[in-house]
Amino acid sequence: MPAPGILVTGGAGFIGSHTCVALIAAGYRPVVLDTLVNSDARSLKRVACITGIEPVLVRADVRDAAALDRAFAAHPVRAVVHLAGLKAVGESVADPLGYYDVNLAGTLSLVQAMGRAGVRTLVFSSSATVYGDSHPSPIPESAACNAVNPYGRTKAMVESVLADLSRSDGRWGIACLRYFNPVGAHESGLLGELPHGPPNNLMPYVAQVAAGERDCLVVHGADYDTADGTGVRDYVHVMDVAEGHVAALRHAARRPGVLMTNLGTGHGASVLEVVSAFERASGRRIALRIGPRRPGDAPAYWADARGAFLALGWRARRDLDQMCADSWRWQAANPHGFDDPAPAFAANLPRFQDNSGADTDANINSNVGHSHA
Amino acid sequence: MPAPGILVTGGAGFIGSHTCVALIAAGYRPVVLDTLVNSDARSLKRVACITGIEPVLVRADVRDAAALDRAFAAHPVRAVVHLAGLKAVGESVADPLGYYDVNLAGTLSLVQAMGRAGVRTLVFSSSATVYGDSHPSPIPESAACNAVNPYGRTKAMVESVLADLSRSDGRWGIACLRYFNPVGAHESGLLGELPHGPPNNLMPYVAQVAAGERDCLVVHGADYDTADGTGVRDYVHVMDVAEGHVAALRHAARRPGVLMTNLGTGHGASVLEVVSAFERASGRRIALRIGPRRPGDAPAYWADARGAFLALGWRARRDLDQMCADSWRWQAANPHGFDDPAPAFAANLPRFQDNSGADTDANINSNVGHSHA
């Protein structure tokens, strides 16, 4: 029996490429649909270095209905993991229409095409930003959605659309994954985050300071009401997040309805704790200076992670030290990202490792490079 | 100076055609963009009977970006009144994707085309359904939006998108009009509501019972906690609503930002009060029987109408008796809708009457049939 195909929109991006690794490890065959606007096709070569299987790439936009119909016709898939979207909060404030168009109208376009193709299993990349900044932590899934920026509102609106869809047609199985702060990289050092320009997020910035690419980390506020005064977030290893997608996919394929679930570790780490962990992992000193608070930043939030364990049997298994170690391995081995050749030690990696749960839907014992002719 | 052009999407429909009458009366020249999926182009002939001016009709869908660009190029307009959309609550529960596509993605498509055309004044037809059913009446605009069905959520989401757009670009002037229950018809008897199939709403149903087209009105619940046990709504004359659009257009053209405002009378009428008023207006007896409550119906709600008066200088001026009298005049003279010839008394009507406020942006003294070559 051939491995079941899964369409992964945005599959060449940071979370997408790691999710491809986890899907292949779990016996699925990802078909990546990506515009490559904010990602790099060479990430899929790295997926192949790790797993022996290079996902097919369909270069297309989820807003292009005809392209979606062609993709579903050419690549029969059982389910869709929908990660494609714009993700910078600040940019969403400046260009809300662009964000609503890509994230919301794009998802509408995708689910309509899924309906035409008879594919009704969907995992959607939502975000903890749907909660807004007024909830005490840990934040359970039952907390009200009060997103405070257009990016978060695009995610909350998509969740609402998908809930209505599920209520109207009981054949759909849908899981919305509310990511907290995915960081780190694949443990092989072959795959990681590739920020365009100065990183918006803490860990890639810290990694670049450790590597000497940037002089100094600016800490945005050290006078918050937290243990050390700096902001606290729920950092979660990207491979845990990737495996969460596999667990959510299995759930959605078996249980009609819609599930909203957090993907977080269930505890927070402060900026200074991240810096210390990164110093330990890298053996480098991270220069930092304290700057003013950034408008719109919440002091602290982290997930209630119990819902995901109850619903999916998933929990994050990699700690902050591993997030930093893997992030540093990726940064050190690929100072120029995918412009660097795949490190030589890749050949010595185990083919793949299934950390995504007990029940595998399909076995793969092929290392053929392409999944579809 | 030529009359300023206003693009009216959905301008051939019930509220749209009456809004065209009010716009022409106020010195504007409507350009109607409509698919005619749930409306009839002959409504625009009736607009011409009343006003002497027949709006140009562009038959197109707001989701068609190229068609919008062509429309803006061919018909220079100063502003857009966006009424096109799907509006049946029950249908939205069964087909949420269709509703999100037309109402939400359609509005995104429209405002993007407006941006390309440099038109940044917009009046949007929202709905009191954005409030949901948990607020005490009268409902002020500050009440939280908790829509309880997909139709209401499409309207709330569009409002949120437009608010984000306005925050991102101070050149936009936007007014969102939260209609309560528009009923009635133009006082000429030439223009009114044309339901396809059995009416979803009370007043056209009552009108059809009065006309002998239907046997009996079924009252959905007479055991509510209201004065006479039947449901209470804020019925507002469609010509008051139409004039509210003109007032909102003037507001939006002059004041950047986004305004959310109710269009209601500020008081409720029960089903039995509407039936009595209609019996008085028509001189007919309305047969009715009491049925069970309909799931999802709220017992009673009406608008806080003070905000609209403060912001726009607008308030509803026609009472329930006039709503019924005008509805009956339309029903009696046009039992087959626009299949009936325009009644002979149309020729004796005053050309038009401006009830929309004190300040007119332009005078018209032309009765030429088409506004643009």
Coordinates of C-alpha atoms in Angstrom, one line a residue, chain A residues 63 92-98 100-101 104-105 108 111-112 149-150 153 156-158 160-161 164-169 172, chain B residues 63 92-98 100-101 104-105 108 111-112 149-150 153 156-158 160-161 164-169 172:
Chain A
R63 CA -5.8 31.7 -3.2
S92 CA -0.3 42.8 9.8
V93 CA -0.9 46.1 11.6
A94 CA 0.5 48.0 8.6
D95 CA -1.1 45.8 5.9
P96 CA -4.3 44.2 7.3
L97 CA -5.9 43.6 3.9
G98 CA -2.9 41.7 2.7
Y100 CA -6.8 38.9 5.6
D101 CA -6.5 38.1 1.9
L104 CA -8.4 34.2 5.6
A105 CA -9.5 34.4 1.9
L108 CA -11.5 29.8 2.3
V111 CA -11.3 24.5 2.0
Q112 CA -13.6 25.1 -1.0
N149 CA -3.8 42.5 16.2
P150 CA -4.9 41.7 12.7
R153 CA -7.7 38.1 14.1
A156 CA -9.3 33.5 15.1
M157 CA -11.6 34.2 12.1
V158 CA -10.3 31.1 10.3
S160 CA -14.5 30.4 13.5
V161 CA -15.1 29.6 9.8
D164 CA -19.1 26.7 11.2
L165 CA -18.0 24.4 8.4
S166 CA -17.8 21.5 10.7
R167 CA -21.2 22.2 12.2
S168 CA -22.7 22.3 8.7
D169 CA -21.2 19.1 7.4
W172 CA -15.2 17.1 8.1
Chain B
R63 CA -15.4 38.6 -5.9
S92 CA -25.8 30.5 6.3
V93 CA -25.9 27.6 8.8
A94 CA -26.2 25.1 6.0
D95 CA -23.6 26.7 3.7
P96 CA -21.2 28.7 5.8
L97 CA -18.4 28.6 3.2
G98 CA -20.7 30.1 0.6
Y100 CA -18.0 33.6 4.1
D101 CA -16.9 33.6 0.4
L104 CA -16.3 38.3 3.6
A105 CA -14.0 37.4 0.7
L108 CA -12.0 42.0 0.8
V111 CA -11.9 47.1 -0.7
Q112 CA -8.7 46.0 -2.4
N149 CA -24.9 32.2 13.3
P150 CA -22.5 32.3 10.3
R153 CA -20.3 36.3 11.9
A156 CA -18.9 41.0 12.4
M157 CA -15.8 39.8 10.6
V158 CA -16.1 42.4 7.9
S160 CA -13.4 44.0 12.1
V161 CA -11.5 43.9 8.8
D164 CA -8.2 47.3 11.0
L165 CA -8.0 48.8 7.5
S166 CA -9.0 52.2 8.9
R167 CA -6.4 52.0 11.7
S168 CA -3.7 51.1 9.1
D169 CA -4.5 53.9 6.6
W172 CA -10.3 55.7 4.7

